[in-house]
Short mmCIF file of C-alpha atoms in Angstrom, two decimals:
data_model
loop_
_atom_site.label_atom_id
_atom_site.label_comp_id
_atom_site.label_asym_id
_atom_site.label_seq_id
_atom_site.Cartn_x
_atom_site.Cartn_y
_atom_site.Cartn_z
CA MET A 13 8.97 22.00 -8.75
CA TYR A 14 7.83 18.77 -10.19
CA LYS A 15 4.46 17.56 -11.45
CA LYS A 16 2.57 14.38 -12.65
CA GLY A 17 1.25 14.41 -16.11
CA ILE A 18 0.34 12.05 -19.06
CA TYR A 19 2.64 11.85 -22.00
CA THR A 20 2.28 10.56 -25.45
CA ILE A 21 5.09 8.50 -26.89
CA LEU A 22 6.13 9.92 -30.28
CA SER A 23 8.92 7.36 -31.00
CA ASN A 24 10.66 4.56 -29.12
CA GLU A 25 13.84 3.11 -31.23
CA PRO A 26 16.96 1.18 -30.59
CA LEU A 27 20.27 2.97 -30.77
CA THR A 28 21.96 -0.20 -29.95
CA PRO A 29 20.47 -4.01 -29.46
CA ALA A 30 19.89 -2.87 -25.53
CA VAL A 31 19.73 0.88 -25.50
CA TYR A 32 16.57 2.69 -26.66
CA ARG A 33 15.56 6.40 -27.36
CA MET A 34 12.20 7.43 -26.42
CA VAL A 35 10.58 10.70 -27.36
CA LEU A 36 7.64 11.89 -25.39
CA GLU A 37 5.35 14.76 -25.98
CA GLY A 38 3.69 16.60 -22.96
CA ASP A 39 4.15 19.42 -20.46
CA THR A 40 7.89 20.00 -20.00
CA GLN A 41 7.71 23.25 -17.97
CA TYR A 42 8.83 21.57 -14.75
CA ILE A 43 11.99 20.22 -16.34
CA THR A 44 14.51 23.12 -15.75
CA ARG A 45 18.01 21.61 -15.43
CA SER A 46 20.18 19.22 -17.37
CA GLY A 47 20.72 16.14 -15.32
CA GLN A 48 17.08 15.90 -13.84
CA PHE A 49 15.07 12.66 -14.42
CA ILE A 50 11.54 11.68 -14.80
CA ASN A 51 9.68 8.73 -13.05
CA ILE A 52 7.59 6.57 -15.26
CA GLU A 53 4.50 4.44 -14.10
CA LEU A 54 4.43 1.00 -15.91
CA THR A 55 1.31 -1.22 -15.95
CA GLY A 56 1.48 -3.89 -13.26
CA LYS A 57 4.75 -2.32 -11.63
CA PHE A 58 4.40 -1.11 -8.01
CA LEU A 59 7.33 1.39 -8.31
CA ARG A 60 7.95 4.07 -11.10
CA ARG A 61 11.27 3.69 -13.31
CA PRO A 62 13.51 6.64 -12.84
CA ILE A 63 15.29 7.51 -16.13
CA SER A 64 17.53 10.55 -16.86
CA VAL A 65 16.55 13.32 -19.25
CA ALA A 66 18.71 13.15 -22.43
CA ASP A 67 17.15 16.20 -23.90
CA TYR A 68 13.95 18.42 -23.79
CA ASP A 69 12.27 21.26 -25.63
CA GLU A 70 8.97 23.26 -24.98
CA ARG A 71 6.83 20.19 -25.81
CA THR A 72 8.91 16.87 -25.88
CA VAL A 73 11.23 15.16 -23.67
CA THR A 74 13.77 12.50 -24.76
CA ILE A 75 15.05 9.72 -22.67
CA ILE A 76 17.63 6.87 -23.33
CA TYR A 77 17.33 3.74 -21.26
CA LYS A 78 18.93 0.33 -21.44
CA VAL A 79 16.85 -2.81 -21.20
CA VAL A 80 18.06 -4.31 -17.99
CA GLY A 81 14.97 -5.81 -16.13
CA SER A 82 11.23 -6.57 -16.76
CA GLY A 83 10.43 -2.81 -16.42
CA THR A 84 12.62 -1.63 -19.24
CA GLU A 85 11.77 -4.63 -21.21
CA GLN A 86 8.04 -3.38 -21.04
CA MET A 87 9.19 -0.04 -22.23
CA ARG A 88 11.14 -1.61 -25.34
CA GLY A 89 7.87 -3.07 -26.45
CA MET A 90 5.97 0.57 -26.46
CA VAL A 91 4.87 2.18 -29.64
CA ALA A 92 4.24 5.69 -30.81
CA GLY A 93 0.60 6.93 -29.59
CA GLU A 94 0.83 5.07 -26.33
CA LYS A 95 0.48 7.15 -23.20
CA LEU A 96 2.45 7.13 -19.84
CA ASP A 97 1.85 8.76 -16.51
CA ILE A 98 5.16 10.41 -15.59
CA LEU A 99 6.53 12.49 -12.70
CA THR A 100 8.83 15.36 -14.30
CA GLY A 101 11.34 17.77 -12.98
CA LEU A 102 12.74 15.43 -10.50
CA GLY A 103 16.23 15.93 -8.97
CA ASN A 104 18.62 18.80 -8.61
CA GLY A 105 20.46 18.29 -12.00
CA PHE A 106 23.88 19.88 -12.92
CA SER A 107 24.61 23.57 -12.31
CA THR A 108 26.10 25.72 -14.93
CA ASP A 109 26.29 29.00 -13.10
CA ASN A 110 29.86 28.94 -12.69
CA ASP A 111 32.82 30.76 -14.42
CA ALA A 112 34.16 27.57 -16.16
CA LYS A 113 35.22 28.07 -19.80
CA ARG A 114 36.20 24.77 -20.98
CA PRO A 115 34.16 22.38 -19.16
CA LEU A 116 34.70 18.44 -19.74
CA LEU A 117 31.77 16.23 -19.99
CA VAL A 118 32.23 12.50 -19.20
CA GLY A 119 29.42 9.77 -19.73
CA GLY A 120 29.92 6.21 -19.26
CA GLY A 121 27.29 3.72 -20.83
CA VAL A 122 23.80 4.88 -19.91
CA GLY A 123 25.62 7.80 -18.10
CA VAL A 124 25.85 9.35 -21.43
CA PRO A 125 22.40 10.67 -22.05
CA PRO A 126 22.13 13.47 -19.52
CA MET A 127 25.23 14.90 -20.94
CA TYR A 128 23.67 15.68 -24.21
CA ASN A 129 21.39 18.29 -22.95
CA LEU A 130 24.15 19.71 -20.64
CA CYS A 131 26.28 19.87 -23.70
CA LYS A 132 23.75 22.04 -25.60
CA ARG A 133 23.18 24.15 -22.50
CA LEU A 134 26.93 24.81 -22.08
CA LEU A 135 27.20 25.69 -25.77
CA SER A 136 24.24 28.17 -25.43
CA GLU A 137 26.05 29.78 -22.60
CA GLY A 138 29.06 30.49 -24.75
CA LYS A 139 31.21 27.79 -23.27
CA ARG A 140 33.58 25.16 -25.00
CA PRO A 141 32.87 21.79 -23.88
CA THR A 142 34.68 18.66 -24.58
CA VAL A 143 32.71 15.31 -24.42
CA ILE A 144 34.38 12.01 -23.58
CA ILE A 145 32.04 9.11 -23.92
CA GLY A 146 33.03 5.56 -22.67
CA PHE A 147 31.55 2.06 -23.40
CA ASN A 148 32.56 -1.74 -23.13
CA THR A 149 32.63 -2.27 -26.74
CA LYS A 150 31.89 -0.57 -30.08
CA ALA A 151 28.49 -2.61 -30.32
CA GLU A 152 27.42 -0.44 -27.29
CA LEU A 153 28.44 2.94 -28.55
CA PHE A 154 25.72 5.55 -29.10
CA TYR A 155 25.37 9.33 -29.43
CA GLU A 156 28.94 9.87 -30.96
CA GLU A 157 27.46 11.66 -34.10
CA GLU A 158 24.73 13.46 -32.06
CA PHE A 159 27.35 14.93 -30.02
CA LYS A 160 29.66 15.83 -33.04
CA ALA A 161 26.79 17.45 -34.60
CA LEU A 162 26.71 19.99 -31.94
CA GLY A 163 30.09 21.04 -32.99
CA VAL A 164 32.08 19.82 -29.92
CA ASP A 165 35.16 17.70 -29.63
CA VAL A 166 34.33 14.11 -29.04
CA VAL A 167 36.48 11.35 -27.58
CA VAL A 168 35.34 7.84 -27.50
CA ALA A 169 36.97 5.18 -25.12
CA THR A 170 35.95 1.42 -25.10
CA ALA A 171 37.39 -1.07 -22.79
CA ASP A 172 38.32 -3.55 -25.45
CA GLY A 173 39.56 -0.87 -27.83
CA SER A 174 37.08 -1.67 -30.55
CA ALA A 175 36.24 2.02 -30.98
CA GLY A 176 38.28 5.20 -30.13
CA VAL A 177 40.77 5.01 -27.26
CA LYS A 178 41.44 1.56 -25.86
CA GLY A 179 40.68 1.85 -22.17
CA PHE A 180 38.74 3.84 -19.63
CA VAL A 181 37.58 7.38 -19.78
CA THR A 182 40.38 8.36 -17.62
CA ASP A 183 43.00 6.95 -20.11
CA ALA A 184 41.16 8.99 -22.89
CA ILE A 185 41.60 12.26 -20.98
CA ARG A 186 45.49 11.51 -20.79
CA GLU A 187 45.83 10.36 -24.43
CA ALA A 188 43.59 13.13 -25.89
CA LYS A 189 45.32 15.52 -23.67
CA VAL A 190 42.07 17.36 -22.93
CA GLU A 191 42.33 20.68 -21.09
CA PHE A 192 39.47 21.56 -18.93
CA ASP A 193 38.50 23.72 -16.04
CA TYR A 194 35.33 22.02 -14.85
CA LEU A 195 34.20 18.28 -15.04
CA TYR A 196 30.66 16.97 -15.22
CA THR A 197 30.18 13.25 -15.36
CA CYS A 198 27.49 10.48 -15.02
CA GLY A 199 28.13 6.69 -15.02
CA PRO A 200 28.90 3.74 -13.23
CA LEU A 201 30.20 4.30 -9.67
CA PRO A 202 33.79 2.84 -10.33
CA MET A 203 34.07 5.53 -13.20
CA LEU A 204 32.90 8.35 -11.08
CA LYS A 205 35.67 7.25 -8.43
CA ALA A 206 38.33 6.90 -10.81
CA LEU A 207 37.58 10.50 -12.51
CA TYR A 208 37.19 11.71 -8.74
CA ASP A 209 40.74 10.49 -8.24
CA ALA A 210 42.30 11.59 -11.53
CA THR A 211 41.11 15.03 -11.77
CA ASP A 212 41.45 18.19 -9.62
CA THR A 213 39.00 20.78 -11.04
CA PRO A 214 35.77 21.68 -9.63
CA ALA A 215 33.30 18.79 -10.53
CA GLU A 216 29.82 17.43 -10.42
CA PHE A 217 29.08 13.81 -10.26
CA SER A 218 25.74 12.16 -10.96
CA PHE A 219 24.73 9.33 -8.83
CA GLU A 220 22.49 6.34 -9.12
CA GLU A 221 20.69 4.57 -6.29
CA ARG A 222 17.78 2.13 -6.03
CA MET A 223 14.85 4.62 -5.44
CA GLY A 224 11.32 4.16 -3.87
CA CYS A 225 9.33 7.34 -4.64
CA GLY A 226 11.79 9.55 -6.67
CA PHE A 227 10.65 12.79 -4.99
CA GLY A 228 12.19 12.88 -1.45
CA ALA A 229 9.57 11.22 0.58
CA CYS A 230 10.67 7.68 1.36
CA MET A 231 14.41 8.15 2.05
CA GLY A 232 15.14 4.86 0.32
CA CYS A 233 18.26 6.41 -1.45
CA SER A 234 19.93 8.32 1.04
CA CYS A 235 23.59 8.57 1.08
CA LYS A 236 26.13 10.22 3.46
CA THR A 237 27.99 13.42 2.37
CA LYS A 238 30.26 15.89 4.04
CA TYR A 239 27.36 18.30 4.30
CA GLY A 240 25.13 15.55 5.91
CA ASN A 241 22.63 13.00 4.71
CA LYS A 242 21.39 13.72 1.31
CA ARG A 243 18.67 12.00 -0.76
CA ILE A 244 20.03 10.85 -4.28
CA CYS A 245 16.56 11.52 -5.85
CA LYS A 246 15.79 15.02 -4.27
CA ASP A 247 19.08 16.42 -3.12
CA GLY A 248 20.92 14.68 -5.87
CA PRO A 249 21.48 12.92 -8.26
CA VAL A 250 24.30 15.39 -8.90
CA LEU A 251 26.80 16.07 -6.04
CA LYS A 252 29.73 18.37 -6.05
CA ARG A 253 33.31 17.10 -5.56
CA GLU A 254 33.65 18.65 -2.30
CA GLU A 255 30.71 16.97 -0.55
CA ILE A 256 31.37 13.46 -1.62
CA ILE A 257 32.19 10.59 0.59
CA TRP A 258 33.18 7.56 -1.23
CA MET B 20 -30.79 19.08 -4.01
CA VAL B 21 -27.16 17.86 -3.75
CA LYS B 22 -26.72 15.52 -0.87
CA HIS B 23 -24.11 16.11 1.73
CA TYR B 24 -21.65 13.32 2.44
CA ASP B 25 -20.27 13.57 6.01
CA THR B 26 -16.66 12.16 5.92
CA SER B 27 -15.78 13.45 9.39
CA VAL B 28 -14.70 11.31 12.21
CA GLU B 29 -13.47 11.69 15.66
CA LEU B 30 -10.36 10.00 17.24
CA CYS B 31 -10.19 10.46 21.19
CA GLY B 32 -11.86 13.80 20.91
CA VAL B 33 -9.70 14.88 18.03
CA LYS B 34 -12.09 15.97 15.17
CA LEU B 35 -10.76 14.88 11.57
CA ALA B 36 -12.61 16.40 8.55
CA ASN B 37 -12.00 12.90 6.89
CA PRO B 38 -10.46 9.59 8.08
CA VAL B 39 -7.65 9.98 5.42
CA ILE B 40 -4.08 10.09 7.10
CA PRO B 41 -0.80 9.85 5.10
CA ALA B 42 1.09 7.12 7.12
CA SER B 43 4.47 7.65 8.85
CA GLY B 44 7.46 7.01 6.83
CA THR B 45 5.72 7.73 3.60
CA PHE B 46 5.13 11.39 3.76
CA GLY B 47 8.31 12.79 5.44
CA PHE B 48 7.28 15.98 7.34
CA GLY B 49 5.08 16.97 4.51
CA ARG B 50 7.47 19.20 2.70
CA GLU B 51 7.90 16.93 -0.66
CA PHE B 52 4.04 16.63 -0.99
CA ALA B 53 3.24 20.33 -0.26
CA GLU B 54 4.89 20.89 -3.56
CA TYR B 55 2.19 18.56 -5.40
CA TYR B 56 -0.82 19.86 -3.51
CA ASP B 57 -2.49 21.76 -0.65
CA LEU B 58 -2.11 19.47 2.37
CA ASP B 59 -5.20 20.76 4.32
CA CYS B 60 -7.46 18.26 2.40
CA LEU B 61 -5.78 15.64 4.77
CA GLY B 62 -7.47 14.53 7.69
CA ALA B 63 -4.20 14.57 9.79
CA ILE B 64 -0.53 13.57 8.95
CA SER B 65 1.41 11.18 10.76
CA PHE B 66 5.00 12.08 10.42
CA LYS B 67 8.22 10.50 9.78
CA GLY B 68 9.10 8.03 12.61
CA THR B 69 11.17 9.96 15.19
CA THR B 70 14.01 8.78 17.59
CA ARG B 71 16.10 10.51 20.22
CA ASP B 72 19.19 10.81 18.19
CA ALA B 73 19.51 11.62 14.55
CA ARG B 74 19.83 8.44 12.41
CA PHE B 75 21.03 7.75 9.00
CA GLY B 76 19.25 4.27 8.90
CA ASN B 77 20.48 1.20 7.18
CA PRO B 78 23.00 0.66 4.18
CA THR B 79 21.69 1.23 0.58
CA PRO B 80 19.97 -0.51 -1.34
CA ARG B 81 17.24 -0.20 0.86
CA ILE B 82 14.32 -0.47 -1.31
CA ALA B 83 13.23 -3.60 -3.47
CA GLU B 84 10.06 -3.78 -5.52
CA CYS B 85 7.65 -6.74 -5.18
CA THR B 86 4.34 -7.76 -6.88
CA SER B 87 1.80 -4.96 -5.58
CA GLY B 88 4.21 -3.57 -3.08
CA LEU B 89 7.77 -2.87 -2.12
CA ILE B 90 10.10 -3.90 0.74
CA ASN B 91 11.91 -0.98 2.48
CA SER B 92 14.63 -1.29 5.04
CA VAL B 93 15.26 2.59 5.61
CA GLY B 94 15.74 1.96 9.18
CA LEU B 95 14.16 5.20 10.79
CA GLN B 96 16.26 7.78 9.23
CA ASN B 97 15.30 10.98 11.03
CA PRO B 98 16.92 14.12 12.11
CA GLY B 99 16.32 13.44 15.71
CA ILE B 100 13.44 14.53 18.23
CA ASP B 101 14.98 17.99 18.93
CA LYS B 102 15.59 18.93 15.34
CA VAL B 103 11.98 17.68 14.59
CA ILE B 104 10.70 20.08 17.26
CA SER B 105 12.77 23.06 16.25
CA GLU B 106 12.66 22.80 12.50
CA GLU B 107 10.29 20.28 11.00
CA LEU B 108 7.09 20.95 13.36
CA PRO B 109 7.04 24.46 12.76
CA HIS B 110 7.40 24.07 9.14
CA LEU B 111 4.81 21.45 8.94
CA ARG B 112 2.48 23.63 10.99
CA GLN B 113 2.95 26.43 8.34
CA ILE B 114 1.86 24.19 5.48
CA PHE B 115 -0.68 21.99 7.27
CA HIS B 116 -3.30 23.25 9.48
CA ASN B 117 -5.14 20.03 10.51
CA PRO B 118 -4.24 17.48 13.45
CA ILE B 119 -0.61 16.29 13.51
CA VAL B 120 0.06 12.77 14.65
CA ALA B 121 3.64 12.41 16.02
CA ASN B 122 5.27 9.05 15.22
CA ILE B 123 7.78 8.12 17.97
CA SER B 124 10.23 5.32 18.00
CA GLY B 125 12.84 4.03 20.26
CA PHE B 126 15.59 1.50 21.30
CA SER B 127 14.78 1.54 24.99
CA LEU B 128 11.98 2.42 27.41
CA GLU B 129 13.80 5.51 28.37
CA GLU B 130 14.10 6.64 24.83
CA TYR B 131 10.45 6.36 24.18
CA GLU B 132 9.68 8.13 27.55
CA GLU B 133 12.02 10.84 26.73
CA CYS B 134 10.84 11.50 23.26
CA CYS B 135 7.21 11.32 24.20
CA ALA B 136 7.92 13.78 27.13
CA LYS B 137 9.32 16.26 24.81
CA ILE B 138 6.50 16.11 22.19
CA ASP B 139 3.76 16.35 24.87
CA LYS B 140 4.91 19.97 25.39
CA GLU B 141 4.35 20.72 21.60
CA GLU B 142 0.92 22.22 21.19
CA GLN B 143 0.85 21.45 17.44
CA VAL B 144 1.01 17.75 17.94
CA GLU B 145 -2.44 16.30 18.67
CA ILE B 146 -1.98 12.66 18.85
CA ILE B 147 1.14 10.43 19.67
CA GLU B 148 1.75 7.40 17.55
CA VAL B 149 4.21 4.99 19.44
CA ASN B 150 5.93 2.96 16.87
CA VAL B 151 6.73 -0.52 18.59
CA SER B 152 6.77 -2.14 15.29
CA CYS B 153 9.71 -1.12 13.04
CA PRO B 154 11.20 -4.29 11.55
CA ASN B 155 14.21 -2.50 10.23
CA VAL B 156 16.15 -1.79 13.32
CA HIS B 157 17.90 -4.05 15.74
CA ASN B 158 17.37 -4.33 19.66
CA GLY B 159 14.31 -2.01 19.46
CA GLY B 160 11.28 -1.23 17.46
CA MET B 161 9.53 -4.24 16.75
CA SER B 162 11.10 -6.21 19.55
CA PHE B 163 8.80 -4.11 22.07
CA GLY B 164 5.76 -4.75 19.84
CA THR B 165 5.92 -8.51 19.62
CA GLN B 166 5.15 -9.35 23.06
CA PRO B 167 2.01 -8.28 25.09
CA GLU B 168 4.22 -7.47 28.32
CA SER B 169 6.80 -5.19 26.57
CA ALA B 170 4.28 -3.42 24.43
CA ALA B 171 2.19 -2.80 27.67
CA GLU B 172 5.33 -1.49 29.42
CA VAL B 173 6.12 0.97 26.62
CA THR B 174 2.55 2.10 26.82
CA ARG B 175 2.64 2.62 30.53
CA ARG B 176 5.96 4.49 30.50
CA VAL B 177 4.60 6.78 27.55
CA LYS B 178 1.12 7.46 29.11
CA ALA B 179 2.97 8.50 32.35
CA VAL B 180 4.69 11.46 30.48
CA THR B 181 1.88 12.71 28.32
CA THR B 182 -1.69 13.86 28.39
CA LYS B 183 -2.09 13.63 24.73
CA PRO B 184 -3.98 10.70 23.12
CA VAL B 185 -1.32 7.72 22.83
CA PHE B 186 -1.79 5.22 19.91
CA ILE B 187 0.25 2.27 19.85
CA LYS B 188 1.35 1.35 16.36
CA LEU B 189 1.78 -2.64 16.23
CA SER B 190 3.29 -5.26 14.20
CA PRO B 191 1.65 -7.80 11.98
CA ASN B 192 4.61 -10.08 12.57
CA VAL B 193 3.22 -11.76 15.60
CA THR B 194 1.05 -14.96 16.33
CA ASP B 195 -1.44 -13.32 18.44
CA ILE B 196 -2.15 -9.57 17.63
CA VAL B 197 -5.21 -9.49 19.88
CA ALA B 198 -3.34 -10.47 23.03
CA ILE B 199 -0.78 -7.45 22.30
CA ALA B 200 -3.60 -4.83 21.36
CA ARG B 201 -5.58 -5.87 24.60
CA ALA B 202 -2.29 -5.59 26.54
CA CYS B 203 -1.92 -1.97 25.26
CA GLU B 204 -5.38 -1.10 26.03
CA GLU B 205 -5.17 -2.44 29.58
CA ALA B 206 -1.79 -0.67 30.10
CA GLY B 207 -3.85 2.68 29.22
CA ALA B 208 -3.39 3.13 25.47
CA ASP B 209 -5.97 5.59 23.88
CA GLY B 210 -5.77 3.79 20.67
CA ILE B 211 -4.24 1.22 18.47
CA CYS B 212 -2.69 1.71 15.03
CA LEU B 213 -1.99 -1.32 12.63
CA ILE B 214 -0.47 -2.69 10.81
CA ASN B 215 3.14 -1.76 10.17
CA THR B 216 5.05 -3.48 7.47
CA LEU B 217 5.47 -7.38 7.04
CA LEU B 218 8.85 -8.63 7.39
CA GLY B 219 9.82 -9.76 3.87
CA MET B 220 12.84 -10.48 1.52
CA ARG B 221 13.83 -10.38 -2.11
CA ILE B 222 16.80 -12.18 -3.74
CA ASP B 223 18.68 -11.12 -6.91
CA THR B 224 18.80 -14.30 -8.48
CA VAL B 225 21.57 -13.15 -10.89
CA ARG B 226 24.03 -11.90 -8.41
CA ARG B 227 22.52 -14.58 -5.88
CA LYS B 228 22.57 -12.23 -3.16
CA PRO B 229 19.69 -10.38 -1.16
CA VAL B 230 18.41 -7.34 -3.00
CA ILE B 231 18.42 -5.22 0.16
CA ALA B 232 21.73 -4.58 1.84
CA ASN B 233 20.04 -5.41 5.32
CA LYS B 234 18.88 -8.66 3.82
CA MET B 235 15.28 -8.35 5.12
CA GLY B 236 12.93 -5.28 5.31
CA GLY B 237 9.17 -4.18 5.87
CA PHE B 238 6.78 -5.29 2.77
CA SER B 239 4.11 -2.91 2.21
CA GLY B 240 1.67 -1.73 -0.46
CA ASP B 241 -1.43 -3.18 -2.12
CA ALA B 242 -0.43 -6.80 -1.43
CA ILE B 243 -0.92 -6.45 2.45
CA PHE B 244 -4.23 -4.86 2.50
CA PRO B 245 -5.97 -8.12 3.21
CA VAL B 246 -3.84 -8.77 6.16
CA ALA B 247 -4.47 -5.39 7.37
CA VAL B 248 -8.34 -5.69 7.23
CA ARG B 249 -7.99 -8.93 9.10
CA MET B 250 -6.15 -7.55 11.82
CA VAL B 251 -7.99 -4.47 12.11
CA TYR B 252 -11.22 -6.54 12.36
CA GLN B 253 -9.65 -8.77 14.95
CA VAL B 254 -8.49 -5.89 17.12
CA ALA B 255 -11.52 -3.66 16.75
CA ASN B 256 -13.69 -6.44 17.80
CA ALA B 257 -11.47 -7.12 20.95
CA CYS B 258 -10.77 -3.75 22.11
CA LYS B 259 -12.94 -0.64 23.05
CA ILE B 260 -10.30 1.87 22.11
CA PRO B 261 -10.25 3.33 18.67
CA VAL B 262 -8.35 1.75 15.60
CA MET B 263 -6.33 3.66 12.99
CA GLY B 264 -6.21 1.14 10.07
CA CYS B 265 -3.02 0.94 7.90
CA GLY B 266 -1.74 -1.23 5.22
CA GLY B 267 -2.09 -1.31 1.55
CA VAL B 268 -4.89 1.21 1.24
CA SER B 269 -4.82 2.81 -2.14
CA SER B 270 -8.57 3.66 -2.89
CA ALA B 271 -11.78 5.39 -1.39
CA SER B 272 -13.22 1.75 -1.57
CA ASP B 273 -10.22 0.39 0.55
CA VAL B 274 -10.90 3.32 3.18
CA ILE B 275 -14.51 2.18 3.38
CA GLU B 276 -13.54 -1.45 3.92
CA MET B 277 -11.16 -0.79 6.56
CA MET B 278 -13.71 1.35 8.23
CA MET B 279 -16.20 -1.45 8.09
CA ALA B 280 -13.74 -3.71 9.54
CA GLY B 281 -13.49 -1.46 12.64
CA ALA B 282 -11.17 1.37 11.67
CA THR B 283 -12.02 4.93 12.94
CA ALA B 284 -9.44 6.59 10.68
CA VAL B 285 -7.33 5.06 7.93
CA GLN B 286 -3.68 5.56 6.95
CA VAL B 287 -2.57 5.54 3.35
CA GLY B 288 1.15 4.72 3.04
CA ALA B 289 3.09 3.06 0.13
CA ALA B 290 0.47 4.49 -2.24
CA ASN B 291 1.95 7.81 -1.63
CA LEU B 292 5.36 6.73 -3.08
CA LYS B 293 3.86 5.44 -6.19
CA ASN B 294 1.47 8.45 -6.87
CA PRO B 295 2.10 11.71 -4.71
CA TYR B 296 -1.30 12.73 -5.12
CA ALA B 297 -2.67 9.40 -3.75
CA ALA B 298 -3.98 10.70 -0.53
CA LYS B 299 -5.80 13.63 -2.09
CA GLU B 300 -7.40 11.63 -4.85
CA ILE B 301 -8.71 9.10 -2.19
CA ILE B 302 -10.40 11.83 -0.12
CA GLU B 303 -11.81 13.35 -3.35
CA ALA B 304 -13.25 9.97 -4.20
CA LEU B 305 -14.74 9.30 -0.81
CA PRO B 306 -18.21 11.07 -1.40
CA LYS B 307 -18.90 9.24 -4.67
CA GLU B 308 -17.85 5.95 -2.99
CA MET B 309 -20.33 6.92 -0.28
CA GLU B 310 -22.89 7.77 -2.73
CA ARG B 311 -22.48 4.36 -4.47
CA LEU B 312 -22.69 2.35 -1.13
CA GLY B 313 -25.64 4.31 0.19
CA ILE B 314 -23.43 5.89 3.20
CA GLU B 315 -24.31 9.42 4.32
CA ARG B 316 -22.17 9.62 7.35
CA LEU B 317 -18.93 7.82 7.22
CA SER B 318 -18.63 7.40 11.12
CA ASP B 319 -21.93 5.31 10.88
CA ILE B 320 -20.15 2.41 9.05
CA ILE B 321 -17.21 2.00 11.83
CA GLY B 322 -17.01 -1.64 12.57
CA ILE B 323 -20.49 -2.33 11.09
CA VAL B 324 -19.19 -5.70 9.88
CA LYS B 325 -19.44 -8.28 12.71
#
């Protein structure tokens, strides 16, 4: 279930020079799972901007976005009190109804945000998640402290070694000798593929694709899976290991 | 006393409570929109372009944003005519009780013929819309709609296998739209639907590559509305058969403008993708817009501009 509503910006602040966190107030009843996304209408833009949900509660939704184009540049300039027209509750999100006890959560760059609410959810279900977050360099690092504040083990990896383990998230798994029985991940495609190859537990991967509508109507973001054609926006963005065709 | 504003229109004997029809390819088979609102407010629904065989379509990315519109190169992704008839149509009938327009596409005359013959047997379908204008598939689709002779040939072949009203959906990517529309009319078409998307292209200047994997795609959205109004006007004035207007419609005012240009019904396309409630909101705004313009019966203004 997903609906359109008007949301009020409570805050919009930088976490790094290019990554911003925006907290919005409004109806969150249609957001039901971690890993779902919202689709934001912007003045002068024909298509909405799909952004993953980092966290939500009864009256607020938090998104973390990277300024990469004119749409997100417009969002960067927004201030508390401004109102946005948003579709919420989009995408399937991650499933947690499995018997995993020690799930591993891996986020890369702007793939980190959906891991935050997922981590909270897994903790509330009595599971013991470990979190690995990967970035190019220390200047891009965000949310290490927020994850630590949840009381979970957090491993940082940077490609240039300026923070945490030097290398990719797959190097961090090896070096930190992380034990896990389930994998959840979101990030750039090469990272997802590397994790797919480097692990063998049950796993869920959150994918990105250029979208039209964001709610399954236009077929713009389709992909082929072992279970047939799927729409990243509606049947995804989360796909399970066994259905993925690279 | 509250005045009654009559929004009903008639397309080849098919009565519509209002002229607003979600355009093919922007509304799937209704499932996604039924989660937003009761579809029975819609005049009719034109379902996703259907071919003989199931298709995935073109490689992604296949969407590019533009000023006041978007380019898509989906390439007729659909489950194929048999699955549409066995699964999508029965479901659509459950969630929608007004006329259904079946949008049929093909890569050969035989394919158009075969699909239309199959859909002819489906009671739920009231109108067949034959797409000879998809810009996103090679060796088919648009190539049939860019010449009067081939458009007429598709029309003849389809008319021979169905008794349902047949609308031919035409491409704007032609030099003489009137000649093509007339050829379809002479070949027995019951109506014309226009316009499909305009062939367009965007380039990612950082990557120095086309935004869309297929390089080019169909441009739709608010930006193409004036082109659509012009072509509807030209065709409505040259043909006796009714016209379904399509292209960039995003408001009740646009609906009325297109009807004044000559459209009997009006399709809403890209606007549905931006706002899932677009078609419903346009329909709800119609009476007020009619009041503002002094229109009591919408059918009175069809082609009123000469």
